[in-house]
Amino acid sequence: MTDTVLEVRDLRVEFPTRTGILTALDGVSLSIQRGEILGVVGESGAGKSMTGLAILGLLEPPGRIAGGEIWLSGDRIDTLSEREMENVRGGRIGAIFQDPLTSLNPLFRVGDQLVETIRLHTDLGKEQARARALELLREVGIPAPENRIDAYPHQFSGGMRQRVVIALALCAEPELIVADEPTTALDVSIQAQITALLRQLCRERGTAVMLVTHDMGVIAETADRVAVMYAGRIAEMGTVEDVVRRPRHPYTEGLMGSIPSMHGDVAELQMIPGSMPRLDAIPQGCAFNPRCAHAGTRCRTEVPRINGTGAACWLALEGATE
Amino acid sequence: MLAFLIKRTANAFFVMLAVAFLAFLIFRSFGDPVEMMVNEQATQEDRAALRERLGLNDGFLTQYVRFVTNAAQGDFGISYRNQQDVMVLISERFPATIELVLVATIISLVVGMPLGVLTAVHRNSRLANFLQLGSIVGVSLPSFVVGILLILAFSVSLGWLPAFGRGETVDVGWWSTGLLTPSGRQALILPAISLSTFQITLVMRLVRAEMLETLRTDYVKFARARGVPRARVHWVHALRNCLMPVITLTGMQIGNLIAFALVTETVFQWPGMGLLFIQAVTFVDIPVMAAYLMLVSLIFVTLNTIVDVTYAWVDPRLKDDSAKAGAANG
């Protein structure tokens, strides 16, 4: 038995439309170990949230998984029925969404939403579930939870609401948490608190986390490894240290160049020319080739693939084999 | 909140005064009450005496004030037609109309809300499209046509349900109810359905529109991500968020239903206030007409005021001030 919690193999997500089939995810492979935080980074539309939704089985029709496999601790979950997936969601996989202000149902007390989730996934009775809810609220750092458990979501601040959302994700001690932009909607000072909390909770429990964000700063602080996505494919995968300091994909390099540095040795922020292609106009070969300064003939005809760690770039791949 | 309450109540009061003025004008303008009340043999002296007794020689304003004062005490005078106290006549008919309206309201909610949820959840399905189409028919079909069709089908052809009347009634205090006897309940079915048709489609379309909005919200997606079964997400989490406008609509519509009941009551010969009013119109029985006008307006105005006030109160987000929410900044 290995410690691999999540394994996604060659995932392909398609959206049939009137004008043809759009490929939103193309051959995405990644894995997360127990207690590990994998950052997934990329621009809007790169497919990072889509990957999270596909893992949760929450793709909006007509979107569908057209190929590949998703394994959770040795069980294949992409082929499960809707019924079985309901037990996996919230039970074995917890989710945290972007906007805590809108993630909670405004008309239900926070405690009721927690108790509901706990009772859906455990055998606890009403009283026990409530006790567990209190304990969870305390763990995520809500002061005086016994006074707050019967409050409505609007009576919490944004940061406190995201703590409640994290408590909801933890209800059934999941093996994996999919956190989609968990700090984007928060103030910077609260962002740091929330990422620290997330990190601490995973370390303590050994929960694997897939942290989806467009913020390289959050990734650098929180994640162990990082996957850089571009146009529905993984462009580069590696430890945070490697990817941040020694990016091997020209896109990652551009991404890093566009982050303002505190040390001031870069006078001007670098910008990647052009913009990410739309799903219906992904170029042949490497999706990045029209914007890449180093693109060669092979880049324009053949799609570079990575297996595990590395960069999906012909320059890097050929360099490694030579 | 208190200022709002006082303002609303004052508004309601002035509306009622205006309605009373209209009712009073009907009194003054349609024929001579003395002519309607006395018989052929009455002498000129008898008439003059009656005129004096009724206070019809007083000034316009004095008469209006007297009308309003009496009306406020529930005194609308004597019906020209059956020489009975108008308020007694109306209070006999009042329970019949209210029972009809309440049952119609319940039917419209019990049928309309699930249909709204279904058409929103399964939008684009054949069933949903069919229901949408049906709702257009429901909105545009006048209720007397629906009533006549129902009578034709269930009373004339199938003979299952009575076509008119209220069946046996039982008195509970001054309230005579048809809900406690089998024949009373049977008699209620067709008129209630006929009266609720329009309401059903209204509720259904409202719930559908609200649901479509709610289903797109993050908390619905998040509830799914927590593993809440789809049905529970739809019927509990989403539907509850659609109820505010439904409550408002239902509250407002009860007044409408009481007014609309007039048509249904005529079709089904339902002994309610509406039927009483129609009969009063035929016989130019002005005190009854005036009383009906005042009563229906009173119900309308009261309901609107209540809805206005509760609106600021039902939603927990509107209940407390924002100062409390700021207390837990993290």
XYZ file of C-alpha atoms in Angstrom:
652
model
C 0.000 0.000 0.000
C 1.528 3.268 -1.056
C 0.877 6.692 0.411
C -0.490 8.055 -2.831
C -3.859 9.603 -2.051
C -4.789 11.045 -5.417
C -3.651 9.864 -8.767
C -4.929 11.418 -11.944
C -3.851 9.694 -15.129
C -4.091 11.283 -18.523
C -7.349 13.090 -17.717
C -9.248 14.512 -20.632
C -12.335 16.722 -20.236
C -14.419 17.745 -23.206
C -17.293 20.115 -23.815
C -19.372 19.212 -26.836
C -20.671 22.418 -28.383
C -22.568 23.296 -31.492
C -19.379 24.105 -33.366
C -17.457 21.055 -32.236
C -15.834 19.462 -29.235
C -13.773 21.728 -26.998
C -11.012 20.058 -25.051
C -10.780 21.749 -21.670
C -8.274 19.327 -20.158
C -5.850 17.374 -22.295
C -3.789 14.606 -20.787
C -3.527 15.941 -17.244
C -1.614 13.609 -14.950
C -0.762 14.359 -11.357
C -0.521 12.675 -8.004
C -0.587 13.808 -4.395
C 0.875 11.938 -1.433
C -0.462 11.775 2.089
C 0.138 15.054 3.919
C 1.362 16.750 0.783
C 0.134 20.032 -0.646
C 0.187 20.218 -4.415
C -0.210 23.697 -5.799
C -1.915 23.991 -9.174
C -1.202 27.323 -10.770
C -2.087 28.983 -14.035
C -4.014 31.791 -15.646
C -7.818 31.931 -15.672
C -9.050 29.347 -18.093
C -5.913 27.201 -17.909
C -8.004 24.341 -16.528
C -6.975 24.328 -12.882
C -10.473 24.696 -11.440
C -11.738 22.291 -14.069
C -9.305 19.671 -12.785
C -10.660 20.146 -9.260
C -14.268 19.883 -10.415
C -13.499 16.763 -12.452
C -11.963 15.117 -9.383
C -15.054 16.017 -7.356
C -17.310 14.727 -10.116
C -18.984 18.118 -10.369
C -18.410 19.012 -14.008
C -21.369 20.989 -15.298
C -23.022 19.227 -18.221
C -22.355 19.139 -21.106
C -18.795 18.946 -19.775
C -17.636 15.350 -19.362
C -14.618 13.229 -18.643
C -13.688 11.825 -22.012
C -10.607 9.877 -21.043
C -8.172 9.047 -18.315
C -8.578 7.755 -14.807
C -8.893 9.244 -11.322
C -7.802 7.111 -8.397
C -8.361 7.913 -4.744
C -6.238 5.798 -2.373
C -6.426 2.837 -4.703
C -10.108 3.222 -5.661
C -11.064 4.396 -9.080
C -13.600 7.229 -8.632
C -14.210 8.662 -12.087
C -16.444 5.713 -12.972
C -18.565 5.803 -9.806
C -22.299 6.452 -9.989
C -23.724 9.783 -8.858
C -24.965 8.085 -5.673
C -21.537 6.701 -4.825
C -19.899 10.015 -5.641
C -22.162 11.747 -3.096
C -20.518 9.647 -0.420
C -17.055 10.434 -1.728
C -17.708 14.169 -1.867
C -17.609 15.595 1.616
C -16.692 12.149 2.927
C -13.380 11.208 1.344
C -12.777 14.452 -0.534
C -13.432 17.785 1.121
C -13.843 20.922 -0.957
C -13.114 24.575 -0.308
C -14.336 27.121 -2.801
C -13.171 30.536 -3.719
C -15.658 32.878 -2.153
C -16.515 32.173 1.483
C -19.133 34.910 1.337
C -21.207 32.872 -1.058
C -20.204 29.281 -0.214
C -22.492 29.061 2.794
C -26.254 28.917 2.512
C -27.452 32.233 3.981
C -30.658 30.841 5.454
C -29.153 27.971 7.460
C -27.278 28.301 10.705
C -23.599 27.482 10.493
C -24.078 24.672 12.999
C -26.893 23.137 10.961
C -24.731 23.058 7.844
C -21.940 21.362 9.790
C -24.256 18.859 11.478
C -25.863 18.079 8.120
C -22.504 17.311 6.524
C -21.266 15.290 9.500
C -24.422 13.217 9.641
C -24.353 12.572 5.890
C -20.950 10.967 6.145
C -20.757 9.442 9.628
C -23.019 7.408 11.903
C -23.035 10.086 14.599
C -26.347 11.052 16.215
C -27.618 14.599 16.440
C -25.962 15.430 19.759
C -22.661 13.812 18.875
C -22.626 15.536 15.501
C -23.151 18.864 17.218
C -20.309 18.149 19.624
C -18.124 17.287 16.653
C -19.170 20.499 14.901
C -18.116 22.497 17.956
C -14.796 20.713 18.044
C -14.207 21.413 14.351
C -15.023 25.097 14.764
C -12.554 25.280 17.624
C -9.887 23.534 15.525
C -10.218 25.971 12.655
C -9.747 28.830 15.088
C -13.206 30.243 15.664
C -13.201 31.839 19.104
C -15.984 30.809 21.512
C -17.550 28.335 19.065
C -20.388 27.526 21.487
C -21.602 31.111 21.018
C -21.119 31.095 17.255
C -22.466 27.711 16.233
C -26.059 28.943 16.049
C -25.199 32.086 14.132
C -26.073 32.616 10.486
C -23.282 32.983 7.917
C -23.883 36.727 7.507
C -22.921 37.192 11.143
C -19.340 36.088 10.366
C -16.608 38.081 8.685
C -15.054 36.843 5.433
C -12.053 35.222 7.086
C -14.211 33.559 9.728
C -16.536 32.268 7.035
C -13.629 30.690 5.197
C -12.690 29.006 8.483
C -16.226 27.642 8.658
C -15.890 26.415 5.074
C -12.648 24.663 6.028
C -14.423 23.087 9.005
C -17.098 21.881 6.580
C -14.434 20.365 4.352
C -12.934 18.560 7.339
C -16.240 17.179 8.668
C -15.611 13.562 7.782
C -11.792 13.536 8.034
C -11.294 13.404 4.270
C -8.181 11.948 2.656
C -8.026 14.779 0.157
C -9.028 18.421 0.160
C -9.579 20.249 -3.099
C -9.134 23.939 -2.319
C -10.091 26.133 -5.256
C -8.667 29.637 -4.800
C -9.335 29.507 -1.044
C -7.766 32.886 -0.323
C -8.437 34.893 -3.454
C -11.475 36.677 -2.061
C -9.812 37.566 1.251
C -7.699 40.450 2.512
C -3.969 39.872 2.284
C -3.474 39.661 6.056
C -6.271 37.109 6.354
C -4.940 35.183 3.337
C -1.798 34.382 5.286
C -3.813 33.180 8.280
C -5.972 30.920 6.158
C -3.086 29.367 4.230
C -1.201 28.814 7.493
C -4.287 27.153 8.976
C -4.725 24.947 5.927
C -1.104 23.918 6.027
C -1.160 23.192 9.748
C -4.357 21.112 9.543
C -2.941 18.977 6.731
C 0.312 18.404 8.489
C -1.497 17.306 11.646
C -3.946 15.030 9.888
C -1.898 13.851 6.953
C -4.554 15.125 4.557
C -3.488 15.579 0.964
C -4.368 18.972 -0.504
C -4.789 20.140 -4.040
C -4.429 23.902 -3.807
C -5.701 25.623 -6.914
C -4.689 29.255 -7.254
C -3.357 31.823 -9.669
C -1.243 33.345 -6.929
C 2.384 32.134 -7.064
C 2.959 33.789 -3.679
C 0.421 31.517 -2.001
C 1.952 28.488 -3.714
C 5.462 29.429 -2.655
C 4.372 29.778 0.966
C 2.099 26.787 1.208
C 2.734 24.049 -1.338
C 5.303 21.269 -1.447
C 5.087 20.636 -5.135
C 3.553 22.637 -7.912
C 1.904 21.928 -11.244
C 1.849 24.774 -13.733
C -1.074 24.566 -16.131
C -1.423 26.167 -19.523
C -4.324 25.809 -21.957
C -5.665 22.629 -20.381
C -2.303 20.875 -20.110
C 0.332 20.634 -17.452
C 3.308 22.697 -18.557
C 5.618 21.985 -15.687
C 5.640 19.948 -12.522
C 8.163 19.887 -9.732
C 8.991 20.908 -6.214
C 8.190 24.487 -5.358
C 11.887 25.190 -4.908
C 12.730 23.915 -8.402
C 9.850 25.515 -10.209
C 10.255 28.897 -8.571
C 14.053 29.100 -8.707
C 14.843 27.037 -11.780
C 11.814 27.090 -14.076
C 12.426 24.914 -17.109
C 9.374 25.713 -19.169
C 9.516 29.078 -20.942
C 5.951 29.746 -19.770
C 6.859 29.161 -16.116
C 9.866 31.344 -16.636
C 7.641 34.107 -17.934
C 5.248 33.558 -15.048
C 8.042 33.920 -12.516
C 9.390 36.972 -14.322
C 6.059 38.688 -13.863
C 6.131 38.481 -10.069
C 7.421 41.612 -8.364
C 10.473 40.805 -6.282
C 11.090 42.149 -2.795
C 14.829 42.289 -3.357
C 14.635 44.737 -6.171
C 17.281 43.191 -8.410
C 14.867 43.085 -11.324
C 14.248 46.585 -12.550
C 11.259 45.860 -14.729
C 8.590 43.156 -14.527
C 8.751 40.796 -17.472
C 5.631 40.230 -19.494
C 4.763 37.259 -21.676
C 3.729 38.604 -25.078
C 0.287 37.613 -26.331
C -2.372 35.770 -24.344
C -3.460 32.231 -23.649
C -5.346 30.713 -26.603
C -9.076 30.113 -26.374
C -10.190 26.514 -26.089
C -11.376 26.477 -29.692
C -8.079 27.794 -31.003
C -5.364 25.800 -29.288
C -2.423 25.708 -31.709
C -0.896 22.508 -33.007
C 2.056 21.153 -31.115
C 2.982 22.857 -27.867
C 0.089 25.151 -26.890
C 2.586 27.815 -25.865
C 4.595 27.883 -29.112
C 3.141 31.096 -30.612
C 4.215 33.037 -27.525
C 7.511 31.245 -26.992
C 10.791 32.907 -27.948
C 12.562 29.546 -28.323
C 9.968 27.638 -30.343
C 11.375 25.312 -32.993
C 9.748 23.195 -35.707
C 9.002 20.267 -33.417
C 7.229 22.647 -30.994
C 4.789 23.558 -33.780
C 3.880 20.034 -34.764
C 4.143 17.653 -31.811
C 2.674 17.997 -28.333
C 5.349 17.644 -25.663
C 4.264 15.447 -22.751
C 5.680 15.045 -19.310
C 5.647 11.954 -17.239
C 5.854 12.860 -13.589
C 8.268 15.647 -12.845
C 9.678 18.040 -15.413
C 8.626 20.449 -18.104
C 6.408 19.726 -21.080
C 8.766 21.521 -23.393
C 10.781 20.086 -26.267
C 13.785 22.166 -25.272
C 13.814 20.672 -21.779
C 12.841 17.149 -22.875
C 15.417 16.945 -25.652
C 18.004 18.538 -23.450
C 17.381 15.851 -20.829
C 17.765 12.968 -23.273
C 20.828 14.290 -25.003
C -38.907 50.489 12.623
C -41.598 52.172 14.773
C -41.683 55.195 12.479
C -42.059 52.846 9.504
C -44.888 51.045 11.273
C -46.729 54.267 12.068
C -46.280 55.543 8.526
C -47.616 52.319 7.051
C -50.630 52.270 9.353
C -51.397 55.909 8.588
C -51.193 55.147 4.851
C -53.582 52.253 5.286
C -55.950 54.476 7.227
C -56.082 57.121 4.505
C -56.638 54.535 1.801
C -59.593 53.227 3.772
C -61.007 56.745 4.155
C -60.782 57.201 0.389
C -62.533 53.888 -0.231
C -65.202 54.861 2.271
C -65.697 58.039 0.292
C -66.252 56.029 -2.890
C -68.670 53.721 -1.135
C -70.472 56.729 0.229
C -70.711 58.287 -3.228
C -72.372 55.118 -4.517
C -74.942 55.572 -1.776
C -75.605 59.127 -2.792
C -75.610 58.697 -6.551
C -77.515 55.480 -7.265
C -81.193 56.167 -6.858
C -83.003 57.361 -3.829
C -82.715 55.057 -0.827
C -86.093 56.134 0.431
C -87.721 55.096 -2.849
C -86.117 51.695 -2.551
C -87.174 51.133 1.035
C -90.794 52.247 1.148
C -93.644 50.413 -0.533
C -96.045 51.755 -3.104
C -98.705 52.860 -0.611
C -96.454 55.113 1.479
C -97.637 58.698 1.683
C -95.521 61.764 1.096
C -95.441 62.311 4.878
C -94.173 58.780 5.510
C -91.391 59.384 3.043
C -90.425 62.694 4.527
C -90.378 61.141 7.994
C -88.150 58.273 6.816
C -85.889 60.732 5.022
C -85.539 62.742 8.224
C -84.987 59.565 10.280
C -82.217 58.351 7.954
C -80.569 61.782 8.202
C -80.690 62.307 4.436
C -81.511 65.985 4.914
C -78.205 66.662 6.650
C -75.239 68.235 4.902
C -72.896 66.202 2.692
C -69.993 66.226 5.154
C -72.156 65.325 8.143
C -73.510 62.339 6.234
C -70.025 61.214 5.167
C -68.722 61.426 8.729
C -71.728 59.483 9.951
C -71.204 56.843 7.230
C -67.562 56.411 8.175
C -68.327 56.292 11.905
C -70.987 53.653 11.399
C -68.839 51.663 8.973
C -65.978 51.652 11.451
C -68.357 50.020 13.907
C -69.451 47.493 11.320
C -72.827 49.126 10.730
C -73.678 49.387 7.046
C -77.406 49.688 7.525
C -80.173 47.408 6.315
C -80.167 45.504 3.053
C -82.835 46.922 0.732
C -83.651 43.515 -0.612
C -84.077 41.257 2.379
C -84.406 43.879 5.112
C -81.622 42.258 7.114
C -78.672 43.870 8.801
C -75.941 44.004 6.123
C -73.170 42.951 8.472
C -75.163 39.862 9.494
C -75.629 38.965 5.817
C -71.928 39.383 5.120
C -70.716 37.553 8.192
C -72.906 34.606 7.152
C -71.224 34.555 3.755
C -67.716 35.434 4.894
C -66.644 31.926 6.070
C -67.631 30.369 2.741
C -65.391 32.741 0.784
C -62.493 32.503 3.199
C -62.541 28.703 3.195
C -62.617 28.687 -0.593
C -59.750 31.154 -0.825
C -57.581 29.426 1.771
C -58.023 26.001 0.205
C -57.270 27.485 -3.231
C -54.127 29.118 -1.814
C -52.959 25.861 -0.252
C -53.569 24.013 -3.521
C -51.644 26.636 -5.458
C -48.637 26.340 -3.128
C -48.690 22.551 -2.813
C -48.944 22.107 -6.590
C -47.172 25.236 -7.818
C -43.961 25.013 -5.797
C -42.982 21.446 -6.750
C -43.826 22.169 -10.386
C -41.605 25.246 -10.211
C -38.724 23.247 -8.766
C -39.159 20.452 -11.309
C -39.260 22.750 -14.304
C -36.174 24.584 -13.030
C -34.158 21.451 -12.237
C -35.082 19.618 -15.420
C -35.119 22.662 -17.660
C -34.965 21.789 -21.348
C -36.508 18.386 -20.641
C -39.676 17.496 -22.503
C -41.732 17.467 -19.282
C -40.498 20.909 -18.270
C -41.285 22.358 -21.681
C -44.726 20.818 -21.561
C -45.364 22.291 -18.100
C -44.119 25.687 -19.232
C -46.515 25.584 -22.138
C -49.298 24.428 -19.836
C -48.609 27.311 -17.497
C -49.157 29.784 -20.308
C -52.533 28.173 -20.919
C -53.188 28.340 -17.167
C -52.372 32.019 -17.023
C -54.445 32.939 -20.030
C -57.529 30.790 -19.431
C -60.198 32.833 -17.620
C -61.271 31.192 -14.378
C -64.942 30.944 -15.343
C -63.964 28.869 -18.383
C -61.902 26.600 -16.146
C -64.864 26.333 -13.773
C -67.316 25.463 -16.530
C -64.922 22.888 -17.998
C -64.455 21.313 -14.557
C -68.215 21.109 -14.040
C -68.630 19.601 -17.486
C -66.004 16.952 -16.841
C -66.419 16.002 -13.196
C -70.061 16.789 -12.490
C -71.905 16.326 -15.751
C -69.917 13.591 -17.508
C -68.386 11.666 -14.630
C -70.841 12.667 -11.905
C -68.138 12.463 -9.236
C -68.479 15.875 -7.635
C -71.329 18.329 -7.068
C -71.574 21.164 -9.571
C -72.888 23.858 -7.246
C -73.512 24.851 -3.638
C -71.509 24.257 -0.539
C -72.865 20.945 0.725
C -73.677 20.517 4.382
C -72.115 22.943 6.812
C -71.455 22.758 10.519
C -71.441 25.804 12.787
C -68.362 26.299 14.909
C -69.329 29.334 16.947
C -70.452 31.959 14.418
C -68.269 30.375 11.730
C -70.112 27.956 9.480
C -67.644 25.513 7.977
C -67.991 23.041 5.143
C -64.682 21.374 5.909
C -66.087 19.012 8.512
C -68.664 17.213 6.422
C -67.977 14.875 3.463
C -70.450 16.679 1.232
C -68.963 20.035 2.237
C -65.456 18.870 1.339
C -66.622 17.389 -1.958
C -68.387 20.600 -2.867
C -65.227 22.565 -2.167
C -62.958 20.636 -4.547
C -64.054 21.971 -7.937
C -64.408 25.653 -7.010
C -61.071 25.581 -5.160
C -59.285 24.019 -8.129
C -60.898 26.474 -10.493
C -59.889 29.420 -8.335
C -56.328 28.121 -7.878
C -55.502 27.463 -11.552
C -54.212 30.940 -12.149
C -52.387 30.936 -8.803
C -50.688 27.606 -9.501
C -49.150 28.900 -12.691
C -48.158 32.119 -10.987
C -46.426 30.301 -8.113
C -44.841 27.822 -10.504
C -43.364 30.492 -12.741
C -42.113 32.481 -9.775
C -40.475 29.472 -8.110
C -38.957 28.413 -11.423
C -37.409 31.820 -12.008
C -36.084 32.008 -8.457
C -34.753 28.447 -8.574
C -32.862 29.049 -11.812
C -31.146 31.916 -10.062
C -30.489 29.985 -6.855
C -29.144 26.884 -8.624
C -26.331 28.987 -10.038
C -25.176 30.196 -6.622
C -21.975 29.047 -4.986
C -23.667 27.676 -1.911
C -25.666 25.251 -4.021
C -22.481 24.041 -5.709
C -20.735 23.932 -2.359
C -23.582 21.890 -0.846
C -23.046 19.385 -3.689
C -19.328 19.405 -2.935
C -20.127 18.581 0.694
C -21.857 15.457 -0.552
C -25.428 16.611 0.040
C -27.625 14.479 -2.231
C -28.947 16.249 -5.285
C -32.599 16.008 -4.244
C -31.891 17.487 -0.823
C -29.899 20.314 -2.403
C -32.825 21.163 -4.650
C -35.746 20.741 -2.278
C -34.182 21.965 0.942
C -31.202 24.212 0.291
C -32.285 25.875 -2.928
C -36.056 25.946 -2.444
C -35.807 27.609 0.957
C -33.899 30.443 -0.661
C -36.800 30.937 -3.074
C -39.499 31.237 -0.452
C -39.311 34.948 0.364
C -40.887 36.135 -2.893
C -43.366 33.258 -2.766
C -44.541 34.351 0.684
C -44.856 37.915 -0.528
C -46.773 36.911 -3.615
C -49.105 34.616 -1.697
C -49.847 37.289 0.880
C -50.622 39.855 -1.775
C -52.640 37.418 -3.853
C -55.022 36.412 -1.063
C -56.680 39.793 -1.476
C -56.877 39.205 -5.226
C -58.302 35.736 -4.695
C -61.068 37.095 -2.485
C -61.931 39.532 -5.231
C -61.567 36.898 -8.003
C -63.691 34.491 -5.985
C -66.635 36.537 -7.187
C -66.415 34.885 -10.607
C -65.824 31.393 -9.271
C -68.642 31.778 -6.763
C -71.012 32.785 -9.522
C -70.068 29.802 -11.690
C -70.411 27.331 -8.812
C -73.255 29.136 -7.026
C -70.979 29.138 -3.998
C -72.779 31.011 -1.197
C -69.930 33.394 -0.469
C -69.524 37.153 -0.358
C -68.889 37.369 -4.091
C -72.194 35.753 -4.926
C -73.888 38.024 -2.381
C -72.333 41.002 -4.144
C -73.455 39.870 -7.595
C -76.989 39.416 -6.296
C -76.802 42.824 -4.648
C -75.776 44.384 -7.969
C -78.752 42.803 -9.719
C -81.125 44.282 -7.164
C -79.267 47.598 -6.740
C -78.895 46.675 -3.055
C -76.525 49.516 -2.311
C -75.787 48.931 1.406
C -74.575 45.409 0.590
C -72.449 46.666 -2.311
C -70.937 49.374 -0.161
C -70.185 46.949 2.655
C -68.585 44.455 0.267
C -66.463 47.176 -1.267
C -65.307 48.312 2.168
C -64.600 44.813 3.432
C -62.595 43.697 0.393
C -60.605 46.929 0.519
C -59.974 46.424 4.215
C -58.610 42.918 3.558
C -56.434 44.210 0.710
C -55.038 47.096 2.703
C -54.415 44.968 5.803
C -52.609 42.243 3.834
C -50.456 44.740 1.999
C -49.506 46.432 5.234
C -48.655 43.124 6.900
C -46.569 42.009 3.911
C -44.716 45.319 3.890
C -43.940 45.028 7.574
C -42.956 41.341 7.574
C -40.726 41.831 4.563
C -38.291 43.733 6.733
C -38.480 41.037 9.349
C -38.558 37.495 7.864
C -35.099 37.331 6.332
C -32.488 36.779 9.068
C -30.078 38.988 7.151
C -32.458 41.898 7.453
C -33.264 41.139 11.063
C -30.177 42.409 12.822
C -28.077 45.435 12.194
C -24.677 45.146 10.602
C -22.892 46.196 13.792
C -23.300 42.675 15.135
C -21.762 41.104 12.028
C -18.680 43.248 12.378
C -18.008 41.943 15.885
C -16.246 38.794 14.717
C -13.650 40.081 12.319
C -10.975 37.468 11.789
